[in-house]
mmCIF file of C-alpha atoms in Angstrom:
data_model
loop_
_atom_site.group_PDB
_atom_site.id
_atom_site.type_symbol
_atom_site.label_atom_id
_atom_site.label_comp_id
_atom_site.label_asym_id
_atom_site.label_seq_id
_atom_site.Cartn_x
_atom_site.Cartn_y
_atom_site.Cartn_z
ATOM 1 C CA MET A 921 120.121 68.856 116.190
ATOM 2 C CA ALA A 922 119.913 73.177 115.580
ATOM 3 C CA LYS A 923 116.939 74.700 114.453
ATOM 4 C CA MET A 924 117.611 75.868 111.077
ATOM 5 C CA SER A 925 116.654 79.910 111.338
ATOM 6 C CA SER A 926 114.109 81.534 108.295
ATOM 7 C CA ASN A 927 115.440 84.722 109.441
ATOM 8 C CA PRO A 928 117.183 86.539 106.541
ATOM 9 C CA LEU A 929 119.672 88.020 108.441
ATOM 10 C CA VAL A 930 120.606 84.909 110.207
ATOM 11 C CA VAL A 931 120.921 83.302 107.001
ATOM 12 C CA GLY A 932 122.817 85.997 105.219
ATOM 13 C CA ARG A 933 125.452 86.027 108.479
ATOM 14 C CA VAL A 934 124.475 89.751 108.984
ATOM 15 C CA ILE A 935 123.820 88.699 112.391
ATOM 16 C CA GLY A 936 127.046 87.413 113.475
ATOM 17 C CA ASP A 937 129.325 89.167 110.894
ATOM 18 C CA VAL A 938 127.858 92.795 111.593
ATOM 19 C CA ILE A 939 125.842 92.923 114.593
ATOM 20 C CA ASP A 940 124.286 90.398 117.604
ATOM 21 C CA SER A 941 120.924 89.040 117.413
ATOM 22 C CA PHE A 942 118.301 91.597 118.100
ATOM 23 C CA SER A 943 114.500 91.816 117.929
ATOM 24 C CA PRO A 944 113.218 94.217 115.091
ATOM 25 C CA SER A 945 110.706 96.807 116.936
ATOM 26 C CA VAL A 946 110.579 99.393 114.089
ATOM 27 C CA LYS A 947 109.542 98.991 110.436
ATOM 28 C CA MET A 948 111.961 100.367 108.211
ATOM 29 C CA THR A 949 111.888 100.621 104.298
ATOM 30 C CA VAL A 950 114.719 101.505 102.061
ATOM 31 C CA ALA A 951 114.193 102.155 98.116
ATOM 32 C CA TYR A 952 116.429 103.031 95.551
ATOM 33 C CA CYS A 953 115.285 105.261 92.695
ATOM 34 C CA SER A 954 111.890 105.128 93.822
ATOM 35 C CA ASN A 955 110.911 101.599 92.818
ATOM 36 C CA LYS A 956 113.701 99.386 93.860
ATOM 37 C CA GLN A 957 113.026 98.381 97.589
ATOM 38 C CA VAL A 958 115.622 96.610 99.057
ATOM 39 C CA PHE A 959 114.494 93.050 100.501
ATOM 40 C CA ASN A 960 116.853 90.808 102.415
ATOM 41 C CA GLY A 961 119.281 89.079 100.088
ATOM 42 C CA HIS A 962 117.933 90.266 96.691
ATOM 43 C CA GLU A 963 120.459 91.516 94.553
ATOM 44 C CA LEU A 964 120.544 95.385 93.074
ATOM 45 C CA PHE A 965 122.907 96.010 90.439
ATOM 46 C CA PRO A 966 125.769 98.713 91.572
ATOM 47 C CA SER A 967 124.425 101.056 88.666
ATOM 48 C CA TRP A 968 121.020 101.333 90.470
ATOM 49 C CA VAL A 969 122.532 102.202 93.884
ATOM 50 C CA THR A 970 124.682 105.102 92.782
ATOM 51 C CA THR A 971 122.641 107.662 94.569
ATOM 52 C CA LYS A 972 121.310 107.613 98.239
ATOM 53 C CA PRO A 973 117.979 105.770 99.109
ATOM 54 C CA LYS A 974 114.890 106.907 100.189
ATOM 55 C CA VAL A 975 114.769 105.100 103.700
ATOM 56 C CA GLU A 976 111.394 105.345 105.763
ATOM 57 C CA VAL A 977 110.989 104.941 109.470
ATOM 58 C CA HIS A 978 107.417 103.560 110.514
ATOM 59 C CA GLY A 979 106.560 103.033 114.111
ATOM 60 C CA GLY A 980 108.575 105.641 115.788
ATOM 61 C CA ASP A 981 107.193 108.641 117.656
ATOM 62 C CA MET A 982 107.463 112.220 117.903
ATOM 63 C CA ARG A 983 110.063 111.926 120.792
ATOM 64 C CA SER A 984 112.147 109.338 118.958
ATOM 65 C CA PHE A 985 115.356 110.013 117.087
ATOM 66 C CA PHE A 986 117.104 107.426 114.968
ATOM 67 C CA THR A 987 120.425 106.533 113.246
ATOM 68 C CA LEU A 988 120.854 104.948 110.392
ATOM 69 C CA VAL A 989 124.219 103.038 109.441
ATOM 70 C CA MET A 990 125.147 101.387 105.979
ATOM 71 C CA THR A 991 128.128 99.355 105.664
ATOM 72 C CA ASP A 992 129.675 96.589 103.570
ATOM 73 C CA PRO A 993 131.390 93.817 105.740
ATOM 74 C CA ASP A 994 132.645 92.110 102.494
ATOM 75 C CA VAL A 995 135.728 94.052 102.063
ATOM 76 C CA PRO A 996 137.890 93.427 99.811
ATOM 77 C CA GLY A 997 136.044 90.146 99.119
ATOM 78 C CA PRO A 998 133.520 87.868 100.854
ATOM 79 C CA SER A 999 135.796 84.924 101.024
ATOM 80 C CA ASP A 1000 138.559 86.971 102.571
ATOM 81 C CA PRO A 1001 137.222 90.101 104.427
ATOM 82 C CA TYR A 1002 140.095 91.053 106.025
ATOM 83 C CA LEU A 1003 139.139 94.844 105.834
ATOM 84 C CA ARG A 1004 135.680 94.470 107.235
ATOM 85 C CA GLU A 1005 133.854 96.625 107.614
ATOM 86 C CA HIS A 1006 133.554 99.386 104.957
ATOM 87 C CA LEU A 1007 131.258 102.412 106.302
ATOM 88 C CA HIS A 1008 129.060 103.540 103.191
ATOM 89 C CA TRP A 1009 126.801 105.972 105.015
ATOM 90 C CA ILE A 1010 125.689 107.410 107.912
ATOM 91 C CA VAL A 1011 122.404 109.823 109.127
ATOM 92 C CA THR A 1012 121.674 110.828 112.649
ATOM 93 C CA ASP A 1013 118.808 112.527 114.263
ATOM 94 C CA ILE A 1014 116.236 111.100 112.394
ATOM 95 C CA PRO A 1015 113.038 111.971 113.542
ATOM 96 C CA GLY A 1016 110.729 108.725 114.557
ATOM 97 C CA THR A 1017 108.021 109.753 112.298
ATOM 98 C CA THR A 1018 109.928 110.421 108.859
ATOM 99 C CA ASP A 1019 112.625 109.496 106.483
ATOM 100 C CA ALA A 1020 116.117 109.754 106.615
ATOM 101 C CA THR A 1021 116.126 112.812 104.598
ATOM 102 C CA PHE A 1022 115.166 114.657 107.806
ATOM 103 C CA GLY A 1023 118.121 113.376 109.608
ATOM 104 C CA LYS A 1024 121.392 114.978 109.413
ATOM 105 C CA GLU A 1025 124.021 113.166 107.091
ATOM 106 C CA ALA A 1026 127.137 112.472 109.669
ATOM 107 C CA MET A 1027 129.040 110.676 106.617
ATOM 108 C CA GLY A 1028 127.721 111.252 103.187
ATOM 109 C CA TYR A 1029 126.404 108.421 100.785
ATOM 110 C CA GLU A 1030 129.041 106.560 99.047
ATOM 111 C CA MET A 1031 128.015 104.285 96.525
ATOM 112 C CA PRO A 1032 128.734 100.434 96.668
ATOM 113 C CA ARG A 1033 131.778 99.416 94.482
ATOM 114 C CA PRO A 1034 132.288 95.589 94.788
ATOM 115 C CA ASN A 1035 135.167 94.452 93.271
ATOM 116 C CA ILE A 1036 135.603 90.880 94.050
ATOM 117 C CA GLY A 1037 132.512 88.488 94.621
ATOM 118 C CA ILE A 1038 129.276 89.110 95.838
ATOM 119 C CA HIS A 1039 129.301 91.900 98.920
ATOM 120 C CA ARG A 1040 126.341 92.377 101.231
ATOM 121 C CA PHE A 1041 125.305 95.762 101.869
ATOM 122 C CA VAL A 1042 123.499 96.290 105.184
ATOM 123 C CA PHE A 1043 121.049 99.297 106.533
ATOM 124 C CA LEU A 1044 120.989 99.089 110.269
ATOM 125 C CA LEU A 1045 118.435 101.583 112.288
ATOM 126 C CA PHE A 1046 119.386 102.350 115.940
ATOM 127 C CA LYS A 1047 116.894 104.164 118.610
ATOM 128 C CA GLN A 1048 119.233 107.058 119.866
ATOM 129 C CA LYS A 1049 118.847 108.122 123.720
ATOM 130 C CA ARG A 1050 118.721 111.738 122.642
ATOM 131 C CA ARG A 1051 119.151 113.905 119.963
ATOM 132 C CA GLU A 1052 122.616 115.209 118.855
ATOM 133 C CA THR A 1053 124.465 112.546 120.927
ATOM 134 C CA VAL A 1054 126.080 110.278 117.875
ATOM 135 C CA ARG A 1055 129.648 111.156 116.895
ATOM 136 C CA PRO A 1056 130.606 109.799 113.555
ATOM 137 C CA PRO A 1057 133.756 107.638 113.504
ATOM 138 C CA SER A 1058 136.982 109.372 111.873
ATOM 139 C CA SER A 1059 137.253 107.087 108.925
ATOM 140 C CA ARG A 1060 135.019 104.682 106.821
ATOM 141 C CA GLU A 1061 137.883 102.230 106.615
ATOM 142 C CA ARG A 1062 137.905 98.987 109.217
ATOM 143 C CA PHE A 1063 134.068 100.605 110.689
ATOM 144 C CA ASN A 1064 132.805 98.196 113.321
ATOM 145 C CA THR A 1065 129.189 98.365 113.847
ATOM 146 C CA ARG A 1066 129.360 97.073 117.244
ATOM 147 C CA LYS A 1067 132.002 99.432 118.787
ATOM 148 C CA PHE A 1068 130.103 102.365 117.193
ATOM 149 C CA ALA A 1069 126.697 101.617 118.726
ATOM 150 C CA ASP A 1070 128.595 100.657 121.796
ATOM 151 C CA GLU A 1071 130.516 104.110 121.894
ATOM 152 C CA ASN A 1072 127.077 106.132 120.997
ATOM 153 C CA GLU A 1073 124.991 104.038 123.626
ATOM 154 C CA LEU A 1074 122.943 102.706 120.647
ATOM 155 C CA GLY A 1075 122.385 99.302 121.987
ATOM 156 C CA LEU A 1076 121.140 96.602 119.319
ATOM 157 C CA PRO A 1077 119.524 97.527 116.283
ATOM 158 C CA VAL A 1078 115.511 98.397 115.867
ATOM 159 C CA ALA A 1079 115.601 97.127 112.540
ATOM 160 C CA ALA A 1080 117.836 95.732 109.587
ATOM 161 C CA VAL A 1081 117.653 94.917 106.077
ATOM 162 C CA PHE A 1082 120.411 94.112 103.217
ATOM 163 C CA PHE A 1083 120.781 93.648 99.594
ATOM 164 C CA ASN A 1084 123.708 91.916 97.770
ATOM 165 C CA ALA A 1085 126.009 93.464 94.633
ATOM 166 C CA GLN A 1086 128.363 92.450 92.595
ATOM 167 C CA ARG A 1087 130.640 94.054 89.612
ATOM 168 C CA GLU A 1088 128.174 94.100 86.940
ATOM 169 C CA THR A 1089 130.839 93.339 84.346
ATOM 170 C CA ALA A 1090 130.655 90.156 86.095
ATOM 171 C CA ALA A 1091 126.980 89.905 86.392
ATOM 172 C CA ARG A 1092 125.848 86.653 84.706
ATOM 173 C CA ARG A 1093 123.157 86.564 81.665
ATOM 174 C CA ARG A 1094 119.810 85.826 83.350
#
């Protein structure tokens, strides 16, 4: 019998749908509006994520640079994500000892607008080989994280976190 994984990235199918299995080597925190920290699998309302979050990288050093990718693998809807993935944000050349505001925004932040069902919004952090070596894709549509990482020699991610969101008009009463 297969061992059930307790890794939320496996349970949430981020590993599999978006990236291959990896071992995190850097700590990354993502927080919206200063107090809405992103935890794997937690739900955030679209109205909370309209502006780009603060992303902090812990565990890099002065010589390391990172690329942050935010993607939605559930487009147009999770039951038939035939447009997978939609790219929401790319920041490159993030110094290993700071936060993403010190990086270069290669693709501006686009707020999540899930229409059908519950979407996963995934933040992936990759370690760059050198500065200024990552080229943004030509389009946000049908983005492919694995291909992007491959083309830019980024390898596997060093950190990842995701949240869920759905249309607020469809939100249940709690």
